[in-house]
C-alpha atoms as a printed R data frame, in Angstrom:
    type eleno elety resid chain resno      x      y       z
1   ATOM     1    CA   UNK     A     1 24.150  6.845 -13.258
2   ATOM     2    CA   UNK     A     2 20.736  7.745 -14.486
3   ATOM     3    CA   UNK     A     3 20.108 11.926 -14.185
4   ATOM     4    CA   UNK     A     4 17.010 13.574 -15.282
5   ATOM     5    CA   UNK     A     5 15.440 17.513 -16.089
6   ATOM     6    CA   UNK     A     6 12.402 18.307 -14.510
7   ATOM     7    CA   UNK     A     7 11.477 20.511 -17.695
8   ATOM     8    CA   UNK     A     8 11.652 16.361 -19.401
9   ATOM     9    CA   UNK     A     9 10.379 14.884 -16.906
10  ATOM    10    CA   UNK     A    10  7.005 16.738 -16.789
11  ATOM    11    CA   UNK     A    11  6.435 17.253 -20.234
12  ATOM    12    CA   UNK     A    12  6.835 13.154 -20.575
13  ATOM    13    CA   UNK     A    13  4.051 13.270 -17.737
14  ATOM    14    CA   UNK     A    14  2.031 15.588 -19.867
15  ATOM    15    CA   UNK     A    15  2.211 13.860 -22.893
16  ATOM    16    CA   UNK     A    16  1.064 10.537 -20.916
17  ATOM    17    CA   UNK     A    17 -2.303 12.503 -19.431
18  ATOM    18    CA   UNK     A    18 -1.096 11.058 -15.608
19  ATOM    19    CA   UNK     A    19 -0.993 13.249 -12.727
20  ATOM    20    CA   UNK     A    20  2.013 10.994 -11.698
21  ATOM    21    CA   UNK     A    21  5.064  9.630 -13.414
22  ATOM    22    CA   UNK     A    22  7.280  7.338 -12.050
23  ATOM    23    CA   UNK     A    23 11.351  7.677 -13.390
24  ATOM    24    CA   UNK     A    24 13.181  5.711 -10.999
25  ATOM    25    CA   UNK     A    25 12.359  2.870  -9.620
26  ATOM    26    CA   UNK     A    26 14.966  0.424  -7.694
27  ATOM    27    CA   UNK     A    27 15.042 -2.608  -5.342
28  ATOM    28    CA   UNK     A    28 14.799 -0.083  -2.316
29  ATOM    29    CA   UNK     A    29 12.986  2.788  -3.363
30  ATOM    30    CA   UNK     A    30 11.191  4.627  -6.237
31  ATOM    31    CA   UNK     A    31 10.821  7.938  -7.147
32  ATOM    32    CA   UNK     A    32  8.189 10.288  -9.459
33  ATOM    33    CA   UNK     A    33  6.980 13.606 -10.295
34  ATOM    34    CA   UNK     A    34  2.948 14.206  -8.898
35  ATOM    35    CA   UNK     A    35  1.081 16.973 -10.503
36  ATOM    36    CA   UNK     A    36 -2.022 18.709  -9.212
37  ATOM    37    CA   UNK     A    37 -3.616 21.781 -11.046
38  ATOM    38    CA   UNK     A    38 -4.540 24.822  -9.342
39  ATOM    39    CA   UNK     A    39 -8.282 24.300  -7.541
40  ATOM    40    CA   UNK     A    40 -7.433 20.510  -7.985
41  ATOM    41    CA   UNK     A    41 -8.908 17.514  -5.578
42  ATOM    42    CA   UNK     A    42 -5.924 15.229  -4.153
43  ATOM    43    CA   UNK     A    43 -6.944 11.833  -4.544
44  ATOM    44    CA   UNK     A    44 -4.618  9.850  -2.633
45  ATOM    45    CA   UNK     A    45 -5.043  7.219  -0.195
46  ATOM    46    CA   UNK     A    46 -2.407  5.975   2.393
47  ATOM    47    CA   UNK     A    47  0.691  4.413   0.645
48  ATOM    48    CA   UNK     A    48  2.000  1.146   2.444
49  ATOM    49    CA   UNK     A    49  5.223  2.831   1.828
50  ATOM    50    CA   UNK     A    50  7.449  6.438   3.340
51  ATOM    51    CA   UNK     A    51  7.377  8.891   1.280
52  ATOM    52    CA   UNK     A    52  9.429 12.018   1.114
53  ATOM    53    CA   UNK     A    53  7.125 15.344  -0.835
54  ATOM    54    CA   UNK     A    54  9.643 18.253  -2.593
55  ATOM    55    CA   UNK     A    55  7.388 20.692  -3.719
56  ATOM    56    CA   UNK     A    56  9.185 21.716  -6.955
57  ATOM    57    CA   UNK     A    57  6.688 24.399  -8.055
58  ATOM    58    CA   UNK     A    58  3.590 25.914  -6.750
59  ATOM    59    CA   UNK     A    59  1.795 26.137  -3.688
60  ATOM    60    CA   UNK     A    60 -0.661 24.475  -1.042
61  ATOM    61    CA   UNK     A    61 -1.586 22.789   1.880
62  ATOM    62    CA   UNK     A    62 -1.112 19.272   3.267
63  ATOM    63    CA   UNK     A    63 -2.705 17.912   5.817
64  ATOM    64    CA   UNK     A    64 -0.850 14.909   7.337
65  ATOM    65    CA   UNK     A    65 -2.509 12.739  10.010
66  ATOM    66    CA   UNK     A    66 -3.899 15.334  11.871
67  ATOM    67    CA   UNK     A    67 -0.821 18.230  10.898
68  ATOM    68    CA   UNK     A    68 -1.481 20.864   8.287
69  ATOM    69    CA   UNK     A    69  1.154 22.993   7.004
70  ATOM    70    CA   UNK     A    70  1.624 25.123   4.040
71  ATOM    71    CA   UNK     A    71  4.115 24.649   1.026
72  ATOM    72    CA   UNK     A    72  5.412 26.092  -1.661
73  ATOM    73    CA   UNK     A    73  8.501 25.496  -3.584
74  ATOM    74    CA   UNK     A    74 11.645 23.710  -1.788
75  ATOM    75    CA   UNK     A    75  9.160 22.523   0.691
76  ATOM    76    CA   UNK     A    76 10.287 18.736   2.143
77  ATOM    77    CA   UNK     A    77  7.417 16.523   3.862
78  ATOM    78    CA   UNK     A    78  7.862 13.268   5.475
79  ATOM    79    CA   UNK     A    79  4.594 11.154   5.584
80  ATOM    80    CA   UNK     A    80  4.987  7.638   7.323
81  ATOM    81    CA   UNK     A    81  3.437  4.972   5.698
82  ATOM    82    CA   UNK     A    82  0.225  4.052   6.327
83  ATOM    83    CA   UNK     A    83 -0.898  7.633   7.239
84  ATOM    84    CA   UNK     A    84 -3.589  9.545   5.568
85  ATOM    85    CA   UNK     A    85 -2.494 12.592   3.769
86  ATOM    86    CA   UNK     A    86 -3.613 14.991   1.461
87  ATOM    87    CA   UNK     A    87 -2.720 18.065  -0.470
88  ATOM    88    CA   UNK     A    88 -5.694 21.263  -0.302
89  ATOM    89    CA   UNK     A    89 -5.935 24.234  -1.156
90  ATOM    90    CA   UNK     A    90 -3.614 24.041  -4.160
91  ATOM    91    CA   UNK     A    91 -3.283 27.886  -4.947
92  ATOM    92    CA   UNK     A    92 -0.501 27.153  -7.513
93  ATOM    93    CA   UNK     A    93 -0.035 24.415 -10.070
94  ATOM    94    CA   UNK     A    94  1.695 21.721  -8.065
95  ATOM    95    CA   UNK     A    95  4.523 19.516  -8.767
96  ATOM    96    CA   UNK     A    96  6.151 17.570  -6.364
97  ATOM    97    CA   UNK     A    97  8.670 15.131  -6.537
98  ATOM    98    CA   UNK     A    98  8.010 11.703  -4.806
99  ATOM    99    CA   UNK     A    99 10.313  9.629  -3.106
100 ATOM   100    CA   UNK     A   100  8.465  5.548  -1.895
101 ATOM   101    CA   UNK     A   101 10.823  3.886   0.193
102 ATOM   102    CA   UNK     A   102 10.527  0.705  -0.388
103 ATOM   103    CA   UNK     A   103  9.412  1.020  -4.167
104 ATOM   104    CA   UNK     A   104  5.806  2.257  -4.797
105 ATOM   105    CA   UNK     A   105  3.228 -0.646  -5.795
């Protein structure tokens, strides 16, 4: 079993000055905690994987494809891979967990 604390978790991405950190990573998926500040630019570009978004904390928009929605905390997002998608707007400090399926990179 591996378990994890988001409170550890971010402070480990902190201390490593990354907006993400990956924690899990496994033959068929991988998962990580994204962070995005308040007023922040998004700069992804389409994965080759799915992906699953929980917003943890804070609050935004994403635009996915051509869909915009808002979120906020215990938000869940599907994005397909291969589709362009962004979070805007980011009214909150943002942290979202990330779920690739298959593993990221």
């Amino acid at each position: 079993m591996k378990a994890f604390r988001l409170d550890e978790l971010e402070a480990e991405r902190a201390a490593n000055d990354g907006a993400y950190l990956q924690f899990v990573r496994e033959p068929n998926m991988s998962v990580g905690l994204y962070a995005l500040d308040a007023g922040a630019l998004d700069p992804q570009q389409p994965h080759k994987q799915d992906e699953v978004y929980l917003v943890v904390s804070g609050r935004a928009s994403i635009t996915v494809g051509t869909e915009t929605t808002q979120v906020g905390r215990g938000s869940v997002v599907y994005v397909p891979a291969g589709t362009a998608h962004k979070f805007h707007h980011i009214t909150e400090d943002l942290r979202v967990m990330v779920v690739f399926s298959p593993p990221e990179g």
